Amino acid sequence: MKLRKVTAASAAVLALAVAATACGSSNNDKGSGSSSGGGKKITIGIKFDQPGIGQKTPQGYAGFDVDVATYVAKKLGYSATQIEWKESKSADRETMLQRGDVDFIAASYSITPEREKSVDFAGPYLLAHQDVLVRANDNSIKSPADLNKKNLCSVTGSTSAQNVHDKLAPKAQLQKYPTYSACLTGLQSGAIDALTTDDSILAGYASQAQYKGKFKLGGFKMTNENYGIGVKKGSALKAKINKALEDMVSDGSWESAVKKNFGPAGYKNEPAPKIGVVKS
């Protein structure tokens, strides 16, 4: 009789353990497009090498996109410690979303019709423009036409400088450098006269401590670049992220993030764009 009681008790304990294990496993599910948040973690793609936008530093991750993504994640139910950051290089972004490597991507990701064939976008959350960065004491470049006969730098593989050459300043002398940092070094030394890419990226680089006060933006607004947050095609996260972005603007967090990350370069940002309105 005593043996039967012990066996029954053991069985009850075992049943409770199994039930607890089953409940525990649901809390370890990864955040996904169908989740309402609150899981163990959420994986977000950002740039690791763009100061002011998305950068991996010894102290952690920093930049405007990082601040936006952190705010969005919090609205989805995830604390900063529940975020797993993953590097999202430009050429890999669509594939990463399609494979489910990340839940969403905030990585200076311009919304274009071609990209919208593969992924969905929340936003836009920033309207950037192609611009130029010049030395702070150089007053000779006041319009794109003034780039004629000037040494114009962009990184290898970028079309920014070629676009300026083809459409605005056909006599510009194109200089291809391997990185934006190399362009900045050339700009500082006088080897080049201007660097071109998105104004937000230029402002981020110019805001670095070692460059403060040395460069200025031209303010030419040569193109419209609508930064959006990429999600997997058909993901329910799109609507949730759009709501989070609206909240970020309305409570002042968006403006604070702009000033924090771009302010030292004198970046004159556009007002926060209206969700769903992409300027061509």
Coordinates of C-alpha atoms in Angstrom, one line a residue:
M1 CA 0.0 0.0 0.0
K2 CA 2.8 2.4 0.9
L3 CA 4.6 1.5 -2.4
R4 CA 1.4 2.5 -4.3
K5 CA 1.3 5.9 -2.6
V6 CA 4.9 6.7 -3.4
T7 CA 4.4 5.7 -7.0
A8 CA 1.3 7.8 -7.4
A9 CA 3.1 10.8 -5.9
S10 CA 6.1 10.3 -8.2
A11 CA 3.8 10.2 -11.2
A12 CA 2.1 13.5 -10.1
V13 CA 5.5 15.2 -9.7
L14 CA 6.6 13.9 -13.1
A15 CA 3.3 15.2 -14.7
L16 CA 3.9 18.7 -13.1
A17 CA 7.5 18.8 -14.4
V18 CA 6.4 17.9 -17.9
A19 CA 3.7 20.6 -17.8
A20 CA 6.2 23.2 -16.5
T21 CA 8.7 22.3 -19.3
A22 CA 6.0 22.7 -22.0
C23 CA 5.1 26.1 -20.6
G24 CA 8.7 27.2 -20.4
S25 CA 9.4 26.3 -24.0
S26 CA 6.8 28.7 -25.3
N27 CA 8.7 31.6 -23.6
N28 CA 11.9 30.8 -25.5
D29 CA 10.3 31.3 -28.9
K30 CA 12.1 33.9 -31.1
G31 CA 10.3 37.1 -31.9
S32 CA 8.7 36.9 -35.4
G33 CA 6.4 38.7 -37.7
S34 CA 3.4 36.9 -36.2
S35 CA 4.4 37.6 -32.6
S36 CA 3.0 40.4 -30.5
G37 CA 6.3 40.8 -28.7
G38 CA 7.5 39.8 -25.3
G39 CA 9.4 36.7 -26.3
K40 CA 12.9 35.9 -25.2
K41 CA 14.5 38.0 -28.0
I42 CA 14.0 39.9 -31.2
T43 CA 16.6 40.0 -34.0
I44 CA 17.2 43.3 -35.7
G45 CA 19.4 44.1 -38.7
I46 CA 21.4 47.3 -38.7
K47 CA 24.6 48.7 -40.3
F48 CA 27.7 48.1 -38.2
D49 CA 29.9 50.6 -40.0
Q50 CA 28.0 53.9 -40.4
P51 CA 28.7 56.4 -37.7
G52 CA 25.5 58.3 -36.8
I53 CA 23.3 55.7 -38.5
G54 CA 24.3 52.3 -37.2
Q55 CA 27.7 51.5 -35.8
K56 CA 29.2 48.7 -33.6
T57 CA 31.5 50.3 -31.0
P58 CA 33.4 48.9 -28.0
Q59 CA 30.6 50.3 -25.9
G60 CA 27.8 48.7 -27.9
Y61 CA 25.7 49.8 -30.8
A62 CA 24.9 53.5 -31.6
G63 CA 23.3 55.6 -34.3
F64 CA 19.9 57.0 -35.4
D65 CA 18.8 53.6 -36.8
V66 CA 19.7 51.9 -33.6
D67 CA 17.7 54.4 -31.6
V68 CA 14.7 54.0 -33.9
A69 CA 14.9 50.2 -33.8
T70 CA 15.3 50.2 -30.0
Y71 CA 12.2 52.4 -29.6
V72 CA 10.2 50.2 -32.0
A73 CA 11.3 47.0 -30.2
K74 CA 10.2 48.5 -26.9
K75 CA 6.7 49.2 -28.4
L76 CA 6.6 45.6 -29.6
G77 CA 7.3 44.4 -26.0
Y78 CA 11.0 43.9 -26.0
S79 CA 13.5 45.5 -23.7
A80 CA 16.9 46.7 -25.0
T81 CA 18.5 43.6 -23.4
Q82 CA 16.2 41.3 -25.5
I83 CA 17.5 42.7 -28.8
E84 CA 20.0 40.7 -30.8
W85 CA 21.7 43.0 -33.3
K86 CA 22.8 41.5 -36.6
E87 CA 24.9 43.2 -39.3
S88 CA 22.9 43.8 -42.5
K89 CA 25.1 44.8 -45.4
S90 CA 23.3 46.5 -48.3
A91 CA 23.6 43.5 -50.6
D92 CA 22.2 41.1 -48.1
R93 CA 19.1 42.8 -46.7
E94 CA 16.4 41.3 -48.9
T95 CA 17.8 37.8 -48.5
M96 CA 18.1 38.1 -44.7
L97 CA 14.4 39.1 -44.4
Q98 CA 13.3 36.4 -46.8
R99 CA 15.2 33.7 -44.9
G100 CA 14.0 34.9 -41.5
D101 CA 17.5 35.7 -40.3
V102 CA 16.1 38.9 -38.7
D103 CA 12.7 40.2 -37.6
F104 CA 13.2 43.6 -39.2
I105 CA 15.9 45.7 -40.7
A106 CA 16.7 49.4 -40.0
A107 CA 19.8 50.1 -41.9
S108 CA 19.7 53.3 -44.1
Y109 CA 17.3 51.2 -46.2
S110 CA 15.8 53.3 -48.9
I111 CA 12.3 52.3 -50.1
T112 CA 12.3 51.6 -53.8
P113 CA 9.8 49.9 -56.1
E114 CA 12.3 47.3 -57.0
R115 CA 12.9 46.4 -53.3
E116 CA 9.2 46.4 -52.6
K117 CA 8.8 43.4 -54.9
S118 CA 10.8 41.3 -52.4
V119 CA 10.1 42.8 -49.0
D120 CA 7.6 45.1 -47.2
F121 CA 8.5 48.4 -45.6
A122 CA 7.2 50.2 -42.6
G123 CA 7.6 54.0 -42.6
P124 CA 9.3 55.9 -44.0
Y125 CA 10.9 57.2 -40.8
L126 CA 13.5 59.6 -42.4
L127 CA 13.7 61.5 -45.6
A128 CA 17.3 61.9 -46.6
H129 CA 18.9 63.3 -49.7
Q130 CA 22.0 62.9 -51.7
D131 CA 24.3 65.7 -50.8
V132 CA 28.0 66.6 -50.6
L133 CA 30.3 67.2 -47.6
V134 CA 33.0 69.8 -48.0
R135 CA 35.6 71.4 -45.7
A136 CA 34.1 73.9 -43.3
N137 CA 36.2 76.8 -44.6
D138 CA 35.6 76.1 -48.3
N139 CA 33.1 78.6 -49.8
S140 CA 33.7 77.7 -53.4
I141 CA 31.1 75.0 -53.7
K142 CA 27.6 76.6 -53.4
S143 CA 25.7 74.5 -55.9
P144 CA 26.1 71.1 -57.7
A145 CA 27.5 73.0 -60.7
D146 CA 30.4 74.2 -58.6
L147 CA 31.6 70.6 -58.5
N148 CA 32.8 70.9 -62.1
K149 CA 36.6 70.6 -62.2
K150 CA 36.6 69.6 -58.5
N151 CA 37.8 66.3 -57.1
L152 CA 34.6 64.4 -56.1
C153 CA 34.9 61.3 -53.9
S154 CA 32.6 58.4 -53.3
V155 CA 33.3 54.8 -52.3
T156 CA 34.0 52.0 -54.7
G157 CA 30.8 50.4 -55.8
S158 CA 28.6 53.4 -55.1
T159 CA 26.8 55.3 -57.9
S160 CA 26.5 58.6 -56.0
A161 CA 29.5 60.4 -57.6
Q162 CA 28.7 59.0 -61.0
N163 CA 25.1 60.4 -60.8
V164 CA 26.5 63.8 -60.0
H165 CA 28.9 63.6 -62.9
D166 CA 26.3 62.4 -65.4
K167 CA 23.5 64.7 -64.4
L168 CA 24.8 67.8 -62.6
A169 CA 28.5 68.4 -63.0
P170 CA 29.9 66.7 -66.1
K171 CA 33.4 68.1 -65.5
A172 CA 33.7 66.8 -61.9
Q173 CA 36.8 64.7 -61.4
L174 CA 35.7 61.4 -59.9
Q175 CA 37.8 59.8 -57.2
K176 CA 37.0 56.3 -56.0
Y177 CA 38.1 55.4 -52.5
P178 CA 37.6 52.1 -50.7
T179 CA 35.7 53.6 -47.7
Y180 CA 34.0 56.8 -46.6
S181 CA 36.6 57.1 -43.9
A182 CA 39.3 57.2 -46.6
C183 CA 37.3 59.9 -48.4
L184 CA 37.2 62.0 -45.2
T185 CA 40.9 61.7 -44.8
G186 CA 41.4 62.9 -48.4
L187 CA 38.9 65.7 -47.8
Q188 CA 40.7 66.8 -44.7
S189 CA 44.1 66.8 -46.4
G190 CA 42.8 68.6 -49.5
A191 CA 43.4 65.7 -51.9
I192 CA 39.7 65.8 -52.7
D193 CA 37.2 68.7 -52.6
A194 CA 33.9 67.0 -51.8
L195 CA 32.4 63.7 -50.7
T196 CA 29.0 62.6 -51.9
T197 CA 26.3 60.1 -50.6
D198 CA 23.1 60.5 -48.5
D199 CA 23.2 63.6 -46.3
S200 CA 22.3 61.5 -43.2
I201 CA 25.4 59.3 -43.7
L202 CA 27.6 62.3 -44.3
A203 CA 26.2 64.0 -41.2
G204 CA 27.0 60.9 -39.2
Y205 CA 30.6 60.8 -40.3
A206 CA 31.1 64.5 -39.8
S207 CA 29.6 64.3 -36.3
Q208 CA 32.5 62.0 -35.1
A209 CA 34.5 63.6 -32.4
Q210 CA 37.7 63.8 -34.5
Y211 CA 35.9 65.6 -37.3
K212 CA 33.6 68.1 -35.4
G213 CA 33.8 71.5 -36.9
K214 CA 36.0 70.5 -39.8
F215 CA 33.3 69.8 -42.4
K216 CA 29.9 71.0 -43.5
L217 CA 27.0 69.8 -45.7
G218 CA 26.3 71.5 -49.0
G219 CA 22.5 71.2 -48.5
F220 CA 21.9 70.4 -52.2
K221 CA 19.2 67.8 -51.8
M222 CA 20.0 66.1 -55.1
T223 CA 17.7 63.0 -54.6
N224 CA 15.1 61.8 -52.2
E225 CA 16.0 58.8 -50.1
N226 CA 13.0 57.5 -48.0
Y227 CA 14.4 55.3 -45.2
G228 CA 12.0 52.5 -44.2
I229 CA 12.1 49.5 -41.9
G230 CA 12.2 46.3 -43.9
V231 CA 10.1 43.3 -42.9
K232 CA 9.3 40.0 -44.5
K233 CA 6.7 40.2 -47.3
G234 CA 3.3 39.9 -45.7
S235 CA 4.5 40.3 -42.1
A236 CA 2.0 41.5 -39.5
L237 CA 4.9 43.5 -38.0
K238 CA 4.5 46.2 -40.7
A239 CA 1.4 47.7 -39.1
K240 CA 2.8 47.4 -35.6
I241 CA 6.0 49.1 -36.5
N242 CA 4.1 51.9 -38.3
K243 CA 2.2 52.6 -35.1
A244 CA 5.4 52.6 -33.1
L245 CA 7.0 55.1 -35.5
E246 CA 4.0 57.4 -35.2
D247 CA 4.3 57.3 -31.4
M248 CA 8.0 58.0 -31.7
V249 CA 7.3 61.2 -33.6
S250 CA 4.4 62.3 -31.4
D251 CA 6.2 62.0 -28.1
G252 CA 9.3 63.8 -29.3
S253 CA 11.7 60.8 -29.2
W254 CA 12.3 61.0 -33.0
E255 CA 13.4 64.6 -32.9
S256 CA 15.7 63.9 -30.0
A257 CA 17.3 61.0 -31.8
V258 CA 17.9 63.2 -34.9
K259 CA 19.7 65.9 -32.8
K260 CA 21.7 63.4 -30.8
N261 CA 23.1 61.6 -33.8
F262 CA 23.3 64.3 -36.5
G263 CA 23.3 67.6 -34.7
P264 CA 27.1 68.2 -34.5
A265 CA 27.3 68.3 -38.3
G266 CA 24.7 71.0 -38.6
Y267 CA 22.3 68.6 -40.3
K268 CA 19.1 70.4 -41.3
N269 CA 16.8 67.4 -41.3
E270 CA 13.4 67.2 -43.0
P271 CA 10.4 67.0 -40.7
A272 CA 9.4 63.5 -39.8
P273 CA 7.8 62.0 -43.0
K274 CA 4.2 60.8 -42.9
I275 CA 3.8 57.1 -42.7
G276 CA 3.1 55.5 -46.1
V277 CA 4.1 58.7 -48.0
V278 CA 7.2 58.0 -50.2
K279 CA 8.6 61.0 -52.0
S280 CA 10.0 60.4 -55.4

